[in-house]
Amino acid sequence: MLNPINRRSFLQIGAMAGAEALAPRWMRAQAASLPDRVVQGRAAALNAPITTTKLYDNVYLLLNGAGGNMALQTGPEGNILVDSSFTTAAPKIRAAIAAVSHDAPDALINTHWHYDHTDGNEGMHAAGFTIFAHRKTRERMSTQQSIPFFHLVMPAYPAGALPSITFDEAMHAWHNGDSLDLVHFDPAHTDTDIYIHFNNANVLHMGDTWFNGMYPFIDEATGGSIGGMINAESKALAVADNSTKIIPGHGPLGAKADLQKAHDMLSAIRDKVAAIKSAGASEQEAVAKKPTADFDSTWGKGFFNGDILTGIVYRTL
Ligand SMILES: [Zn+2]
């Protein structure tokens, strides 16, 4: 995972460039055609603070309410960042990194293709990070994508934002005294999802296969399904032990017991909706039966309420 070629100083980039200069040129040129949700996410990320939590000697959680949660590993072999949030968060991400590390940029790992985890890629690449991801993340970012659920059409990213090193099943790296497993999930939240496990630090980043404390979004347009989400969480539960610090794509840091609760909640809702659907109910009829009612007060106050989740579950069964 070393990137010795053409590495430019992160601090040097930081000194010369404000948010405007780091905003990718193609995005400024195409701003008019960018989906509203991306424009809104960038506006939110401009002001959202980054909260840094130390998880291990050299591993940190960078929590950014506007974009996906990030992880950072620091050390003399170079810094590893997991996910890049929105491009407008770059100055705050740089400041958060500089507050704990003077090591050089090395690798940026994307958990999946979604823009709230990859919009900052081009700026981070320009600052010296080599981008790693699942092969399908690169494929999807290379072409226009649609998420009809959000009425969203995402244009292809430019070359500088694309992962340059990809894998299909798994990849293993030894870096800054730790060993890392990057492992593909079968299609779950999307068909591009991976987890990253820092073995010695015992930190597991699950991307958006886990939304901690809220109903998840499942991107049915790019391969996601309720069954896939449940299987992905089962796979992560098998990797974790009781002291693993688990980073969800959204929501606060959690433990194995929290992930188990989310897994059990999704399984129960899947079973209820499956029974209703197999009895012949339409999607509308299934939603009207409120199969998530027992869970809404705990889980339905995040991005989605139970009716919306029921629709997603029904369609992806
Ligand atoms: Zn996502």
Coordinates of C-alpha atoms and ligand atoms in Angstrom, one line a residue:
M1 CA 0.0 0.0 0.0
L2 CA 2.9 2.3 -0.4
N3 CA 2.8 5.2 -2.8
P4 CA 6.3 6.6 -3.1
I5 CA 5.8 8.2 -6.5
N6 CA 4.9 11.8 -7.0
R7 CA 3.8 12.2 -3.4
R8 CA 3.2 15.9 -2.7
S9 CA 3.2 17.3 0.8
F10 CA -0.2 17.4 2.3
L11 CA 0.7 20.5 4.3
Q12 CA 2.0 22.2 1.1
I13 CA -1.3 21.5 -0.6
G14 CA -3.1 22.7 2.5
A15 CA -1.2 26.0 2.6
M16 CA -1.8 26.9 -1.0
A17 CA -5.4 25.8 -1.3
G18 CA -8.6 26.8 0.3
A19 CA -11.8 24.9 -0.2
E20 CA -12.4 26.6 -3.6
A21 CA -9.1 25.6 -5.0
L22 CA -9.6 22.0 -3.9
A23 CA -13.1 21.8 -5.3
P24 CA -12.5 19.6 -8.4
R25 CA -12.6 21.7 -11.5
W26 CA -15.0 19.3 -13.3
M27 CA -17.4 19.7 -10.4
R28 CA -17.4 23.4 -10.5
A29 CA -17.9 23.3 -14.2
Q30 CA -20.7 20.8 -13.9
A31 CA -22.3 22.2 -10.7
A32 CA -25.4 23.1 -12.6
S33 CA -26.0 19.4 -13.6
L34 CA -25.2 17.9 -10.2
P35 CA -28.1 16.4 -8.3
D36 CA -29.7 18.6 -5.7
R37 CA -28.8 16.1 -3.0
V38 CA -25.1 16.4 -3.8
V39 CA -25.2 20.2 -3.8
Q40 CA -27.1 20.1 -0.5
G41 CA -24.6 17.6 1.0
R42 CA -21.7 19.8 0.0
A43 CA -23.3 22.9 1.5
A44 CA -23.9 21.0 4.8
A45 CA -20.3 19.6 4.8
L46 CA -18.8 23.0 4.4
N47 CA -19.9 23.9 7.9
A48 CA -20.2 20.5 9.6
P49 CA -17.5 20.0 12.2
I50 CA -15.3 16.9 12.1
T51 CA -15.2 15.1 15.5
T52 CA -12.0 13.0 16.0
T53 CA -12.1 10.0 18.3
K54 CA -8.9 8.0 19.1
L55 CA -9.7 4.3 18.8
Y56 CA -6.2 2.9 19.1
D57 CA -2.6 4.2 19.3
N58 CA -2.7 5.3 15.6
V59 CA -6.3 4.7 14.5
Y60 CA -9.0 7.4 14.7
L61 CA -12.6 7.8 13.8
L62 CA -13.4 11.1 11.9
L63 CA -17.1 11.7 12.3
N64 CA -18.6 14.1 10.0
G65 CA -22.4 14.6 10.2
A66 CA -22.8 15.6 6.6
G67 CA -21.0 12.7 4.9
G68 CA -20.1 9.2 5.7
N69 CA -17.9 8.3 8.7
M70 CA -14.2 8.1 8.0
A71 CA -11.3 6.2 9.6
L72 CA -7.7 7.3 9.8
Q73 CA -4.6 5.2 10.4
T74 CA -1.4 7.2 10.9
G75 CA 2.3 6.2 10.9
P76 CA 5.7 6.5 9.2
E77 CA 4.6 4.4 6.2
G78 CA 2.0 7.1 5.4
N79 CA -1.6 7.8 6.4
I80 CA -4.5 5.7 5.4
L81 CA -7.9 7.4 5.2
V82 CA -11.2 5.4 4.8
D83 CA -13.7 7.4 2.7
S84 CA -13.5 11.0 1.7
S85 CA -16.9 12.6 2.6
F86 CA -17.9 15.6 0.5
T87 CA -15.3 17.7 -1.3
T88 CA -16.2 20.7 0.7
A89 CA -15.2 18.9 3.9
A90 CA -11.6 18.7 2.7
P91 CA -10.2 21.7 4.6
K92 CA -11.7 20.3 7.9
I93 CA -10.5 16.8 7.1
R94 CA -7.0 18.1 6.4
A95 CA -7.1 20.0 9.7
A96 CA -8.3 16.9 11.6
I97 CA -5.5 14.8 10.1
A98 CA -2.9 17.5 10.8
A99 CA -4.0 17.7 14.5
V100 CA -3.0 14.1 15.1
S101 CA -0.3 13.3 12.4
H102 CA 2.5 14.9 10.4
D103 CA 2.9 11.7 8.3
A104 CA 2.5 11.8 4.6
P105 CA -0.7 10.8 2.7
D106 CA -0.6 7.3 1.4
A107 CA -3.9 5.4 0.7
L108 CA -7.6 6.4 0.6
I109 CA -9.9 3.3 0.7
N110 CA -13.5 3.7 -0.4
T111 CA -16.1 1.6 1.3
H112 CA -18.5 1.8 -1.7
W113 CA -19.3 4.1 -4.6
H114 CA -21.8 6.5 -3.0
Y115 CA -21.1 10.3 -3.3
D116 CA -21.3 11.0 0.4
H117 CA -18.2 8.7 0.8
T118 CA -16.4 9.5 -2.4
D119 CA -17.1 13.2 -3.4
G120 CA -13.8 14.2 -1.8
N121 CA -11.8 11.6 -3.7
E122 CA -10.3 13.9 -6.3
G123 CA -9.0 16.5 -3.8
M124 CA -7.5 13.7 -1.7
H125 CA -5.9 12.1 -4.7
A126 CA -4.4 15.5 -5.7
A127 CA -3.0 15.7 -2.1
G128 CA -1.2 12.4 -2.5
F129 CA -3.5 9.6 -1.6
T130 CA -3.7 6.5 -3.9
I131 CA -7.3 5.3 -4.0
F132 CA -8.2 1.7 -3.3
A133 CA -11.7 0.1 -3.7
H134 CA -13.7 -2.8 -4.9
R135 CA -13.6 -3.2 -8.7
K136 CA -17.3 -2.3 -9.0
T137 CA -16.8 0.9 -7.1
R138 CA -14.5 2.1 -9.9
E139 CA -16.9 0.8 -12.5
R140 CA -19.8 2.6 -11.1
M141 CA -17.9 5.8 -10.6
S142 CA -16.6 5.7 -14.2
T143 CA -20.1 5.9 -15.6
Q144 CA -23.4 7.7 -15.0
Q145 CA -25.4 6.2 -12.2
S146 CA -29.1 6.6 -11.2
I147 CA -30.7 6.3 -7.8
P148 CA -34.4 6.7 -8.6
F149 CA -35.3 6.6 -4.9
F150 CA -33.7 10.0 -4.5
H151 CA -34.6 11.2 -8.1
L152 CA -30.8 11.3 -8.5
V153 CA -28.6 10.9 -11.6
M154 CA -24.9 11.0 -10.8
P155 CA -22.5 11.9 -13.6
A156 CA -19.4 9.9 -14.1
Y157 CA -16.4 11.1 -11.9
P158 CA -13.2 12.3 -13.5
A159 CA -10.1 10.1 -13.7
G160 CA -8.5 11.7 -10.7
A161 CA -11.4 10.7 -8.4
L162 CA -11.4 7.0 -9.5
P163 CA -9.8 4.2 -7.4
S164 CA -6.6 3.2 -9.2
I165 CA -6.1 -0.1 -7.4
T166 CA -9.1 -2.4 -7.2
F167 CA -9.8 -6.0 -6.1
D168 CA -12.7 -8.5 -6.4
E169 CA -12.9 -10.6 -3.3
A170 CA -10.3 -9.5 -0.8
M171 CA -7.0 -7.7 -0.3
H172 CA -4.6 -7.8 2.6
A173 CA -2.1 -5.1 3.5
W174 CA 0.6 -4.7 6.2
H175 CA 1.0 -1.1 7.1
N176 CA 2.2 1.0 10.0
G177 CA 2.6 -2.1 12.2
D178 CA -0.9 -3.4 11.6
S179 CA -2.4 -5.9 9.1
L180 CA -5.5 -4.9 7.2
D181 CA -8.2 -7.0 5.6
L182 CA -10.3 -5.4 2.9
V183 CA -13.1 -7.8 2.1
H184 CA -16.0 -7.6 -0.4
F185 CA -19.5 -8.2 0.8
D186 CA -21.9 -9.9 -1.5
P187 CA -24.4 -7.2 -2.7
A188 CA -25.9 -5.6 0.4
H189 CA -26.3 -1.8 0.6
T190 CA -24.9 -1.7 -3.0
D191 CA -22.9 -4.2 -5.1
T192 CA -19.7 -2.3 -4.3
D193 CA -19.5 -2.7 -0.5
I194 CA -16.4 -3.7 1.4
Y195 CA -15.3 -3.8 5.0
I196 CA -11.9 -2.8 6.3
H197 CA -10.6 -4.5 9.4
F198 CA -7.5 -3.2 11.2
N199 CA -6.5 -6.4 12.9
N200 CA -4.2 -5.3 15.7
A201 CA -6.2 -2.2 16.4
N202 CA -9.4 -4.3 16.2
V203 CA -11.3 -1.6 14.4
L204 CA -13.8 -2.6 11.7
H205 CA -15.2 -0.1 9.2
M206 CA -18.4 -1.4 7.7
G207 CA -19.3 1.4 5.3
D208 CA -23.0 1.7 4.7
T209 CA -23.8 -2.0 5.5
W210 CA -24.5 -0.6 8.9
F211 CA -26.4 2.5 9.9
N212 CA -26.0 2.6 13.7
G213 CA -29.2 3.4 15.6
M214 CA -31.4 4.1 12.5
Y215 CA -33.1 2.4 9.6
P216 CA -30.6 2.0 6.8
F217 CA -30.8 3.1 3.2
I218 CA -30.5 0.2 0.8
D219 CA -29.7 1.2 -2.8
E220 CA -31.8 -1.2 -4.8
A221 CA -30.8 0.5 -8.0
T222 CA -27.1 -0.5 -7.6
G223 CA -27.5 -4.0 -6.3
G224 CA -28.7 -3.5 -2.7
S225 CA -31.3 -5.7 -1.0
I226 CA -32.6 -6.5 2.5
G227 CA -31.3 -10.0 2.4
G228 CA -27.9 -8.7 1.3
M229 CA -27.8 -6.3 4.2
I230 CA -28.6 -9.0 6.7
N231 CA -26.0 -11.3 5.3
A232 CA -23.4 -8.5 5.3
E233 CA -24.1 -7.8 9.0
S234 CA -23.9 -11.6 9.8
K235 CA -20.5 -11.6 8.0
A236 CA -19.3 -8.6 10.1
L237 CA -20.6 -10.2 13.3
A238 CA -18.4 -13.2 12.5
V239 CA -15.3 -11.0 12.1
A240 CA -15.9 -8.9 15.3
D241 CA -15.4 -9.9 18.9
N242 CA -16.6 -8.2 22.0
S243 CA -13.9 -5.6 22.0
T244 CA -14.0 -4.7 18.3
K245 CA -14.7 -1.0 17.7
I246 CA -17.1 -0.9 14.8
I247 CA -17.5 2.1 12.6
P248 CA -20.9 2.3 10.8
G249 CA -21.2 4.4 7.6
H250 CA -23.6 6.7 9.5
G251 CA -24.3 7.1 13.1
P252 CA -22.1 6.8 16.2
L253 CA -19.3 4.3 16.8
G254 CA -20.6 1.0 18.0
A255 CA -19.8 -2.4 19.4
K256 CA -20.7 -5.9 18.4
A257 CA -23.8 -5.9 20.6
D258 CA -25.1 -2.8 18.8
L259 CA -24.5 -4.4 15.4
Q260 CA -26.3 -7.5 16.6
K261 CA -29.4 -5.4 17.5
A262 CA -29.4 -3.9 14.1
H263 CA -29.1 -7.3 12.4
D264 CA -31.9 -8.7 14.5
M265 CA -34.2 -5.7 13.8
L266 CA -33.6 -6.1 10.1
S267 CA -34.2 -9.8 10.2
A268 CA -37.5 -9.4 12.1
I269 CA -38.7 -6.8 9.7
R270 CA -37.6 -8.9 6.7
D271 CA -39.6 -11.9 8.0
K272 CA -42.7 -9.8 8.7
V273 CA -42.7 -8.1 5.2
A274 CA -41.9 -11.5 3.5
A275 CA -45.0 -13.1 5.2
I276 CA -47.2 -10.2 4.1
K277 CA -45.9 -10.2 0.6
S278 CA -46.2 -14.0 0.1
A279 CA -49.8 -13.7 1.3
G280 CA -50.4 -11.6 -1.8
A281 CA -50.4 -8.0 -0.5
S282 CA -49.3 -5.2 -2.8
E283 CA -46.5 -2.9 -1.7
Q284 CA -49.0 -0.3 -0.6
E285 CA -51.0 -2.9 1.4
A286 CA -47.8 -4.1 3.0
V287 CA -46.9 -0.5 4.1
A288 CA -50.5 0.0 5.5
K289 CA -50.0 -3.1 7.7
K290 CA -47.2 -1.3 9.6
P291 CA -44.8 -4.3 9.9
T292 CA -42.2 -2.1 11.5
A293 CA -44.4 -0.7 14.2
D294 CA -42.6 -2.4 17.1
F295 CA -39.3 -0.9 16.0
D296 CA -40.2 2.6 14.8
S297 CA -39.8 4.4 18.1
T298 CA -36.2 3.2 18.4
W299 CA -35.0 3.1 14.8
G300 CA -37.4 5.3 12.8
K301 CA -36.0 8.7 13.7
G302 CA -33.0 8.8 11.4
F303 CA -33.0 9.1 7.6
F304 CA -36.2 7.1 7.2
N305 CA -39.4 6.1 8.9
G306 CA -40.8 2.6 8.9
D307 CA -43.1 3.1 5.9
I308 CA -40.2 4.0 3.7
L309 CA -38.1 1.0 5.0
T310 CA -41.1 -1.3 4.4
G311 CA -41.2 -0.2 0.8
I312 CA -37.5 -0.9 0.3
V313 CA -37.8 -4.3 2.0
Y314 CA -40.8 -5.3 0.0
R315 CA -39.2 -4.4 -3.3
T316 CA -35.9 -6.1 -2.6
L317 CA -37.2 -9.4 -1.2
Ligands
ZN1 ZN -24.1 4.5 0.8

